[in-house]
C-alpha positions as protocol buffer text, in pm:
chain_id: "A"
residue {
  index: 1
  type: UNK
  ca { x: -831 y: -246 z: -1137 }
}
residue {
  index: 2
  type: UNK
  ca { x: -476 y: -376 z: -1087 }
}
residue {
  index: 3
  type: UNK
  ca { x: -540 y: -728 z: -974 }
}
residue {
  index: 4
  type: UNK
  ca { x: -266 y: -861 z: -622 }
}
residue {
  index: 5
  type: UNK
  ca { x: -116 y: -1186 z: -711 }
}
residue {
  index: 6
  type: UNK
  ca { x: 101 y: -1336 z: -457 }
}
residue {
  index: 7
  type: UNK
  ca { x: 283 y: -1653 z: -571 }
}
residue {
  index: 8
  type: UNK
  ca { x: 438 y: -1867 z: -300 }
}
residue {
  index: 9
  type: UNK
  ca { x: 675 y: -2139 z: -319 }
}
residue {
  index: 10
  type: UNK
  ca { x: 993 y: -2232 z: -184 }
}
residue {
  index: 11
  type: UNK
  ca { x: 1107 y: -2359 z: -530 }
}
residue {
  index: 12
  type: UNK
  ca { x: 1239 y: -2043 z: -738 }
}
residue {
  index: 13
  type: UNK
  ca { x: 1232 y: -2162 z: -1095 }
}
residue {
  index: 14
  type: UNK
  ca { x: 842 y: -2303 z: -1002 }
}
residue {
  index: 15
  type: UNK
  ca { x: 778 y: -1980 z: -908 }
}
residue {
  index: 16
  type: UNK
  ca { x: 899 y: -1786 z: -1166 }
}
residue {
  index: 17
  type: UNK
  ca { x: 748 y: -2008 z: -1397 }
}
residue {
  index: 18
  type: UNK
  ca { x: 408 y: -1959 z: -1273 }
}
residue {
  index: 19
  type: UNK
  ca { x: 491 y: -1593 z: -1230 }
}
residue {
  index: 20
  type: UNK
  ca { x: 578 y: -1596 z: -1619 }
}
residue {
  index: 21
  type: UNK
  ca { x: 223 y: -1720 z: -1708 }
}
residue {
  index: 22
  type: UNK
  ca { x: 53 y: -1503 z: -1512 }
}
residue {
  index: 23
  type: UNK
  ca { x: 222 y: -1206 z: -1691 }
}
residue {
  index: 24
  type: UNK
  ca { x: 126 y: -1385 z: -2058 }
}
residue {
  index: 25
  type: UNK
  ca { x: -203 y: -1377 z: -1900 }
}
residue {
  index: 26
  type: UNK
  ca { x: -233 y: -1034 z: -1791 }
}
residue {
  index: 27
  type: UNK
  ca { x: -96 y: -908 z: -2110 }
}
residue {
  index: 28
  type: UNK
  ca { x: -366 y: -1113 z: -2356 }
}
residue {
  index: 29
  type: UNK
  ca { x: -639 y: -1029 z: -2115 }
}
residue {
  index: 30
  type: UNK
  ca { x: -582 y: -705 z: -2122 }
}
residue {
  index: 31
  type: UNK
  ca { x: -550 y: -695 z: -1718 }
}
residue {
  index: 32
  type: UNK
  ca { x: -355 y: -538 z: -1477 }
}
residue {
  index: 33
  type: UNK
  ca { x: -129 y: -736 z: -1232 }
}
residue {
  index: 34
  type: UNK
  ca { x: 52 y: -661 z: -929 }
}
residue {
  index: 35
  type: UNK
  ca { x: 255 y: -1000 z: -897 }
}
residue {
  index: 36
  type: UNK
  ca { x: 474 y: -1031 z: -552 }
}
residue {
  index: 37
  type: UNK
  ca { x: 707 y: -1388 z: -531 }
}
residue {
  index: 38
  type: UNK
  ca { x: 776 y: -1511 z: -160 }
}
residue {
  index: 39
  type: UNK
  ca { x: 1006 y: -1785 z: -112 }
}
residue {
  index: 40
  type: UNK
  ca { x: 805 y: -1922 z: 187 }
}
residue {
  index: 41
  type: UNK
  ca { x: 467 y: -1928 z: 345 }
}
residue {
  index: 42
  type: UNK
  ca { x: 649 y: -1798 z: 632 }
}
residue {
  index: 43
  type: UNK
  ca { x: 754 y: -1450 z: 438 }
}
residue {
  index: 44
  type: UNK
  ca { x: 410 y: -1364 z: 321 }
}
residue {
  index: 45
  type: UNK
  ca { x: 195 y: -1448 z: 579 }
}
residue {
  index: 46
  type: UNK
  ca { x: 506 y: -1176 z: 767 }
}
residue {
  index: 47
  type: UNK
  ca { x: 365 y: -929 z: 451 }
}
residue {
  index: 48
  type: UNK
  ca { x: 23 y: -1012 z: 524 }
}
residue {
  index: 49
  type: UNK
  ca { x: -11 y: -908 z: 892 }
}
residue {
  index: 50
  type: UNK
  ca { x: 73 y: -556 z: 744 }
}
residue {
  index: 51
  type: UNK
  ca { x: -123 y: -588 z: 406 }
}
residue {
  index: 52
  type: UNK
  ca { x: -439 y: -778 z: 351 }
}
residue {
  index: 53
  type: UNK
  ca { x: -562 y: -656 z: 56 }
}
residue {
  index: 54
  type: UNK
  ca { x: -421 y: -927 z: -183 }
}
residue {
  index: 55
  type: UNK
  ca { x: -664 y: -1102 z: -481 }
}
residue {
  index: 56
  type: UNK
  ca { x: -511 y: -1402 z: -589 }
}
residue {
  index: 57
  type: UNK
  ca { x: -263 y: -1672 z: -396 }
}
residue {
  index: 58
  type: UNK
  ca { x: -71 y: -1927 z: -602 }
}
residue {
  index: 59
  type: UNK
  ca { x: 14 y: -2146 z: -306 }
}
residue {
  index: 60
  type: UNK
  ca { x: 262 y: -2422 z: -342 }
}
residue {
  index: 61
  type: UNK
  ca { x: 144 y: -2681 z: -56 }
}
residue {
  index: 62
  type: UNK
  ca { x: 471 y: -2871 z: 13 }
}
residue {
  index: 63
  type: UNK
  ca { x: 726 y: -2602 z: 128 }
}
residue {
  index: 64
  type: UNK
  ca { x: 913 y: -2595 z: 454 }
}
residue {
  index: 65
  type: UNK
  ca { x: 807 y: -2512 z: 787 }
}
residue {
  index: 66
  type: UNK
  ca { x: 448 y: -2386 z: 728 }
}
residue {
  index: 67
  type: UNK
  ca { x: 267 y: -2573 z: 429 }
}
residue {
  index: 68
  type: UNK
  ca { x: 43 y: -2399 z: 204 }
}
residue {
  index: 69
  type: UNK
  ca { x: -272 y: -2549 z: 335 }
}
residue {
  index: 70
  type: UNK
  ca { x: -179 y: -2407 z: 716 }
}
residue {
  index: 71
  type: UNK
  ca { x: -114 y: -2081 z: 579 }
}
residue {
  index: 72
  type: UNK
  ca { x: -457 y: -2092 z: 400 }
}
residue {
  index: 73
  type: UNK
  ca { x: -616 y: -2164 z: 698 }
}
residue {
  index: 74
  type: UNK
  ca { x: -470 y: -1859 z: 876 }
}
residue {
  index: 75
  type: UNK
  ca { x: -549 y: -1676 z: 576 }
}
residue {
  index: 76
  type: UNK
  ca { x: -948 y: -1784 z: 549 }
}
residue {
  index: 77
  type: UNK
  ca { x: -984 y: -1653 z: 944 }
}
residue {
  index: 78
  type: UNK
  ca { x: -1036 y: -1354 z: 846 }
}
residue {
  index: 79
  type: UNK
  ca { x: -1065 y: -1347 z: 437 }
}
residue {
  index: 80
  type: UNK
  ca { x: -1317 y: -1508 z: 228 }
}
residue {
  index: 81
  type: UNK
  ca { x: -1265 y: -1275 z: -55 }
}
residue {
  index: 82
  type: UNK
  ca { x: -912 y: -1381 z: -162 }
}
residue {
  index: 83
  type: UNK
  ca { x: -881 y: -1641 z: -446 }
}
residue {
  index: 84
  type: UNK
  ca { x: -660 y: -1956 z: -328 }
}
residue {
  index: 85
  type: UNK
  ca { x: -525 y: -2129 z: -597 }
}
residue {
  index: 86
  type: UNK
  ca { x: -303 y: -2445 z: -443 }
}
residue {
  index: 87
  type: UNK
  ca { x: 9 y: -2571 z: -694 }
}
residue {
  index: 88
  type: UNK
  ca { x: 133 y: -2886 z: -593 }
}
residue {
  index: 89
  type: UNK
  ca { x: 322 y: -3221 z: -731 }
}
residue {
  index: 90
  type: UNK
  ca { x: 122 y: -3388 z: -499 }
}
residue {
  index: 91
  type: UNK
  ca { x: -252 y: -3482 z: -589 }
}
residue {
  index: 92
  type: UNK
  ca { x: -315 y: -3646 z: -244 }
}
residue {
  index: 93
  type: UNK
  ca { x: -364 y: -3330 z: -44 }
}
residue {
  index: 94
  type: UNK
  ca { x: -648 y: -3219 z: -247 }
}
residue {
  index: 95
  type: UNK
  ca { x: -928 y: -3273 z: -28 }
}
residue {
  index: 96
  type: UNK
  ca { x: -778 y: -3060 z: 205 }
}
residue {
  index: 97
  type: UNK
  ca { x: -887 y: -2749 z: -14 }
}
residue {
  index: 98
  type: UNK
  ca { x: -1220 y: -2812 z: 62 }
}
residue {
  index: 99
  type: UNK
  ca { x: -1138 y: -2682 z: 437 }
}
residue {
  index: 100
  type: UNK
  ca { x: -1046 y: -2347 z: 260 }
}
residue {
  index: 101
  type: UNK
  ca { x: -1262 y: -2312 z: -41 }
}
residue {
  index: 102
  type: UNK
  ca { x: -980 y: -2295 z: -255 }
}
residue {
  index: 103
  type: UNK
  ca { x: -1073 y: -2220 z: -572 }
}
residue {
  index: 104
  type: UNK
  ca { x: -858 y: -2489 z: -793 }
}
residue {
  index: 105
  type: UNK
  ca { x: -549 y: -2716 z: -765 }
}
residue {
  index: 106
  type: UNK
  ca { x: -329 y: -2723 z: -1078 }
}
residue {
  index: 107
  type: UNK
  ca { x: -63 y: -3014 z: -1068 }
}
residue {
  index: 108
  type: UNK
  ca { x: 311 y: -2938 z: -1126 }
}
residue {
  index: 109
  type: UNK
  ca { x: 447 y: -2893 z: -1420 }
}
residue {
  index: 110
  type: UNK
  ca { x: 162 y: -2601 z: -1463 }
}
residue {
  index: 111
  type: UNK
  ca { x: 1 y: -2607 z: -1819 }
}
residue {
  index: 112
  type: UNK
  ca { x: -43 y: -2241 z: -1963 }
}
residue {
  index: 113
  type: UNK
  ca { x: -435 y: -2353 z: -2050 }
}
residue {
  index: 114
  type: UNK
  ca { x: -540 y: -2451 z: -1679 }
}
residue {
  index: 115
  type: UNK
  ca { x: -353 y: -2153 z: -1541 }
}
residue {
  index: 116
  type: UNK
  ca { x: -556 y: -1941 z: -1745 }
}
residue {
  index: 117
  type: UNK
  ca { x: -870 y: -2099 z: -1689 }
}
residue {
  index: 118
  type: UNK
  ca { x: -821 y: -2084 z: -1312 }
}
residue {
  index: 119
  type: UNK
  ca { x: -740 y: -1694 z: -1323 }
}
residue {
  index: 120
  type: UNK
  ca { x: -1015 y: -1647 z: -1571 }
}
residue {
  index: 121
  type: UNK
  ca { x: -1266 y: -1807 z: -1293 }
}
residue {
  index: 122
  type: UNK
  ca { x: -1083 y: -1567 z: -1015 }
}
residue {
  index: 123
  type: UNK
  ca { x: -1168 y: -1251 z: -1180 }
}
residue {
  index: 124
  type: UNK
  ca { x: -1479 y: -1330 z: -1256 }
}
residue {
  index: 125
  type: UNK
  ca { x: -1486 y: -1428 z: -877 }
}
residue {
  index: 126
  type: UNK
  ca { x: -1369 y: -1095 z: -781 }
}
residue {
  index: 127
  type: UNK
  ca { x: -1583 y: -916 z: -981 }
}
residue {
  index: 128
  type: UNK
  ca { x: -1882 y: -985 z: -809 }
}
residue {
  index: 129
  type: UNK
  ca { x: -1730 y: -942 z: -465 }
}
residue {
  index: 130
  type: UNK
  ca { x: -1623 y: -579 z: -313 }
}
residue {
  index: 131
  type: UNK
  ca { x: -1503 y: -320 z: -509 }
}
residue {
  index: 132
  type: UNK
  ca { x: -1194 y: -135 z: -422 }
}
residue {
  index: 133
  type: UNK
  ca { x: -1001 y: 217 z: -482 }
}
residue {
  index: 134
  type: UNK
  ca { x: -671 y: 239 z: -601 }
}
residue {
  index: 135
  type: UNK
  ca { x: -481 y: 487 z: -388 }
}
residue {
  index: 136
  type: UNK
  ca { x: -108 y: 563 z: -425 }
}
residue {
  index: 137
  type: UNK
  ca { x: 111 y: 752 z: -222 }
}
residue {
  index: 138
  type: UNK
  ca { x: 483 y: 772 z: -162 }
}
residue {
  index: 139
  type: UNK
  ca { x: 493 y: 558 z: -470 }
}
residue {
  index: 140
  type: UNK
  ca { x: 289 y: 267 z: -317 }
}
residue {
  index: 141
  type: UNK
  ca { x: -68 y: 143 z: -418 }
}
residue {
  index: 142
  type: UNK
  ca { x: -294 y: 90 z: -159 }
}
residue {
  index: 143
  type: UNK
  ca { x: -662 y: -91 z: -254 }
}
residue {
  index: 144
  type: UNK
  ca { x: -894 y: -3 z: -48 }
}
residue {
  index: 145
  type: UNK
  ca { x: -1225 y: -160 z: -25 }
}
residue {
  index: 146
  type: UNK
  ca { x: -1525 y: 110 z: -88 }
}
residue {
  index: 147
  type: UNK
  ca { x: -1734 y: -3 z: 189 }
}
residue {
  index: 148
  type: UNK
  ca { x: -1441 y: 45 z: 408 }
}
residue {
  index: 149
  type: UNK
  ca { x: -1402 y: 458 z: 318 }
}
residue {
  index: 150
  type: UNK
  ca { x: -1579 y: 716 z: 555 }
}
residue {
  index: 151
  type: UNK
  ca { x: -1584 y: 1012 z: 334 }
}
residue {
  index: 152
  type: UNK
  ca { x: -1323 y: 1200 z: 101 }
}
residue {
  index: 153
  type: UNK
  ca { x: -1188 y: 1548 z: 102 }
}
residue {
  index: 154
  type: UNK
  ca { x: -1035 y: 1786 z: -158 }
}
residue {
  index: 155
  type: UNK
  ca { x: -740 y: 1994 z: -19 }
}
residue {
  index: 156
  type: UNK
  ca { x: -560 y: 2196 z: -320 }
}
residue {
  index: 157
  type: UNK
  ca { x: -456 y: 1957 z: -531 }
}
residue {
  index: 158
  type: UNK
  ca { x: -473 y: 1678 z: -315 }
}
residue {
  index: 159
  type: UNK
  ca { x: -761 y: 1415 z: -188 }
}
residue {
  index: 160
  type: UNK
  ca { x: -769 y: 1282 z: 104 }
}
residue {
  index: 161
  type: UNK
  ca { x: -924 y: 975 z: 182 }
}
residue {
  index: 162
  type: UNK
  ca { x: -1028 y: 891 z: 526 }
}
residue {
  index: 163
  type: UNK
  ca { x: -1126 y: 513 z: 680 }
}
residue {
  index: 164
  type: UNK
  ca { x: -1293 y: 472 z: 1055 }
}
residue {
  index: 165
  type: UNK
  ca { x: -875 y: 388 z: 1112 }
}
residue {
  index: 166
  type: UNK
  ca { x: -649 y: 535 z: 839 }
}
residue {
  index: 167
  type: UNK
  ca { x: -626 y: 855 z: 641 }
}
residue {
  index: 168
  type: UNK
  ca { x: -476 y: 857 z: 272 }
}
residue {
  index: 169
  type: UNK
  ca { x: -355 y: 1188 z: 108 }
}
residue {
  index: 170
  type: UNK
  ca { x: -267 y: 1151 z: -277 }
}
residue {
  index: 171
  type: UNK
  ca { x: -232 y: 1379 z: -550 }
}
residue {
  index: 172
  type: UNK
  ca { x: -540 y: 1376 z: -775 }
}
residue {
  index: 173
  type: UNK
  ca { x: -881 y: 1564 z: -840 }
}
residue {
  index: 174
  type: UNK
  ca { x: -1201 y: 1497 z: -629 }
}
residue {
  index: 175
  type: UNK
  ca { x: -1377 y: 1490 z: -967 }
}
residue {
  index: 176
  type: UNK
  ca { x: -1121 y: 1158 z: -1085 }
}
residue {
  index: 177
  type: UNK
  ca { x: -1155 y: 1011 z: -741 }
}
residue {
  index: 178
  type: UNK
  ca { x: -1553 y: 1055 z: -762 }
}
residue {
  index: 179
  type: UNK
  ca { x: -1552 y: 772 z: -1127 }
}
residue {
  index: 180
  type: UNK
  ca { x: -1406 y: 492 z: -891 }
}
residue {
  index: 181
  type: UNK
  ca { x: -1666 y: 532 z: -616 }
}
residue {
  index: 182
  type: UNK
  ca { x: -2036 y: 299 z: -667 }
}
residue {
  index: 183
  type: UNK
  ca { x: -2366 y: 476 z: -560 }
}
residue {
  index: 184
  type: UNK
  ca { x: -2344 y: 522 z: -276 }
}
residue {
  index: 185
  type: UNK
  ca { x: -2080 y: 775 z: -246 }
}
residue {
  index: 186
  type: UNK
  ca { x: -2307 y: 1125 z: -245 }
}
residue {
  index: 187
  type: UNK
  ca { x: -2063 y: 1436 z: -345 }
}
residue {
  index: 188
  type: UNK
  ca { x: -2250 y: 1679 z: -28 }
}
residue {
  index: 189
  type: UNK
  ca { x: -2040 y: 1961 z: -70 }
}
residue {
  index: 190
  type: UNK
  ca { x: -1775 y: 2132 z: -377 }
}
residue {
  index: 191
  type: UNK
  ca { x: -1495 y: 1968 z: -129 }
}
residue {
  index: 192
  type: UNK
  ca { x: -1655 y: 1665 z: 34 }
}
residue {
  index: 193
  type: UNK
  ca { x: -1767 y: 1287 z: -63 }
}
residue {
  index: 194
  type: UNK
  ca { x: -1945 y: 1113 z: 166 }
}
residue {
  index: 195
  type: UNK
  ca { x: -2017 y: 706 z: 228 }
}
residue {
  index: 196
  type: UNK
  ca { x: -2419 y: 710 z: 275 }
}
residue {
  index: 197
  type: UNK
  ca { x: -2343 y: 361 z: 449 }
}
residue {
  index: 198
  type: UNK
  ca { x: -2215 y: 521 z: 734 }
}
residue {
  index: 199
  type: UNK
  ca { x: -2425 y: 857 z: 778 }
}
residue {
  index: 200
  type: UNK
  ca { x: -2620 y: 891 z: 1148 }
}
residue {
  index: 201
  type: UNK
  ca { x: -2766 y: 1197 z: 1130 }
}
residue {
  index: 202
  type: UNK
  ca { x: -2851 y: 1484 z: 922 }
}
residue {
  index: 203
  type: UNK
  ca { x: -2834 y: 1786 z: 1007 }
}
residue {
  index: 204
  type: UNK
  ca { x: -2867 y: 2139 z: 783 }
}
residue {
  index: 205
  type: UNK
  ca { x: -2521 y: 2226 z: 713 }
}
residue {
  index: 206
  type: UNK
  ca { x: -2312 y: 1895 z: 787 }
}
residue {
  index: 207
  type: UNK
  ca { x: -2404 y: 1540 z: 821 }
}
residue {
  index: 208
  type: UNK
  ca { x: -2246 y: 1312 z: 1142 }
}
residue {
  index: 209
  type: UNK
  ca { x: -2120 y: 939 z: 1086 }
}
residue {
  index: 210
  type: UNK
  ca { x: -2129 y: 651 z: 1269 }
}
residue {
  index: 211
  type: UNK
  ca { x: -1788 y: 703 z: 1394 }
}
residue {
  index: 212
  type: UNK
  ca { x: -1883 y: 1095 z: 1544 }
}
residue {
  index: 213
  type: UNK
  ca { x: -1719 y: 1255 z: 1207 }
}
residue {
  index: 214
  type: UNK
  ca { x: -1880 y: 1597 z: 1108 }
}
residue {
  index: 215
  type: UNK
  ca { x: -1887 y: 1621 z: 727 }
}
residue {
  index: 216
  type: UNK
  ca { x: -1994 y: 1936 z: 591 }
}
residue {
  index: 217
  type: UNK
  ca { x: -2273 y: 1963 z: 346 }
}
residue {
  index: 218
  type: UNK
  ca { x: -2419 y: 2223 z: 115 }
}
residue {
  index: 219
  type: UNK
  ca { x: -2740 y: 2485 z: 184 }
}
residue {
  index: 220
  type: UNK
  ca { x: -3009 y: 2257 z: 106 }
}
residue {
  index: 221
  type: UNK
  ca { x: -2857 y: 1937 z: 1 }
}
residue {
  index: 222
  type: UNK
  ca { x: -2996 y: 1755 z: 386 }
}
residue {
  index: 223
  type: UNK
  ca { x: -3300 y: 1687 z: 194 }
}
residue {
  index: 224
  type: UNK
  ca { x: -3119 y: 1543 z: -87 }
}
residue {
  index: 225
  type: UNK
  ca { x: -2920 y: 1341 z: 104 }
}
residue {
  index: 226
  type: UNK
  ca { x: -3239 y: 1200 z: 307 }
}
residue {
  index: 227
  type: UNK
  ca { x: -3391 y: 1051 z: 5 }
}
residue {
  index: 228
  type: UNK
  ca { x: -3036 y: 864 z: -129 }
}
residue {
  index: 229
  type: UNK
  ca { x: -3022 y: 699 z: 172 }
}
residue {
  index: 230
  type: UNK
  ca { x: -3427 y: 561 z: 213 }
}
residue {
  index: 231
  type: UNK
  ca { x: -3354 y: 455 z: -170 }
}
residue {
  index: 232
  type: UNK
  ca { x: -3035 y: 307 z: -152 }
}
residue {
  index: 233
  type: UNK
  ca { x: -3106 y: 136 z: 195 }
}
């Protein structure tokens, strides 16, 4: 899993200072890291509106307009999954994490060791939280969380991947697709994956979802399916 790191601050060498550890950090860990630098709280919460999906936020808290802490707040509305890290030269606004859950505050000048204790702890963090599939297309990486996916379709050499909102098409095997999915993705037909979390009804030769999706299934698999879903739920 390629791991979202946005760092924020309005000071550019601070920024790609942190941004510098983070990479040591990747690379010694062994991880994968998708780092993104915004000058401003302003410019990423702009990104954000179009792209939640982001792991990790290095948050300086004294920047211009918006401060770190607002843009946390508008942040934790509607995310408890993201890791908030808050950078600052400025121990008194500590307490305010609190109002965020923010996971650490590291005073400036960042010290390699805390750095990578804090992104240690956010992993780990992540790890227990949702799990999410890497999709790419038109040389972008979406991460999609698994509980979020309907059900998935094989079309030549192409899967499709298909949300209660958004479809995905990118070029890769269902078989490959099927290793990144947890159990409770049930492969129903030679072309078809479905979510059990979101199967209504069963019926012989295709299965309907909560959204009114018909998913096809094989001769005899209804039965199959039945039992998946009273043990998985």
């Amino acid at each position: 899993m390629a791991y979202r790191v946005a760092i924020c601050d309005d000071s550019k060498i601070d920024a790609e200072y942190v941004k510098q550890i983070l990479c040591r950090w990747a690379k010694d860990r062994g991880a994968d890291v998708c780092p993104e630098v915004f000058p401003s709280a302003e410019s990423f919460l702009w990104k954000y509106e179009e792209d939640q999906l982001w792991d990790i936020l290095l948050l300086d808290i004294e920047m211009g307009t918006m401060d770190g802490v607002t843009l946390a707040k508008r942040i934790r509305k509607g995310n408890e999954a993201a890791q908030i890290v808050f950078i600052t030269g400025f121990p008194d606004f500590m307490a305010e994490g609190y109002e965020v859950s923010a996971l650490h505050y590291l005073l400036k000048p960042v010290k390699s060791d805390k750095l990578y204790a804090v992104l240690d702890k956010a992993v780990n963090n992540l790890a227990k939280k949702e799990k999410r599939l890497a999709i790419s297309f038109d040389r972008e990486t979406e991460y999609v969380p698994l509980d979020k996916i309907t059900y998935i379709e094989a079309q030549k050499q192409y899967v499709v991947v298909r949300t209660e909102t958004q479809e995905y098409c990118m070029k890769t095997s269902l078989a490959s697709t099927e290793k990144d999915l947890d159990e409770y993705f049930f492969r129903c037909q030679r072309s078809f994956i479905v979510n059990l979390r979101y199967v209504l009804r069963i019926g012989n030769d295709h299965v309907i979802l909560k959204n009114g999706a018909e998913v096809p299934i094989s001769r005899g698999m209804a039965q199959k399916i039945g039992k998946e879903i009273i043990r998985l739920f």
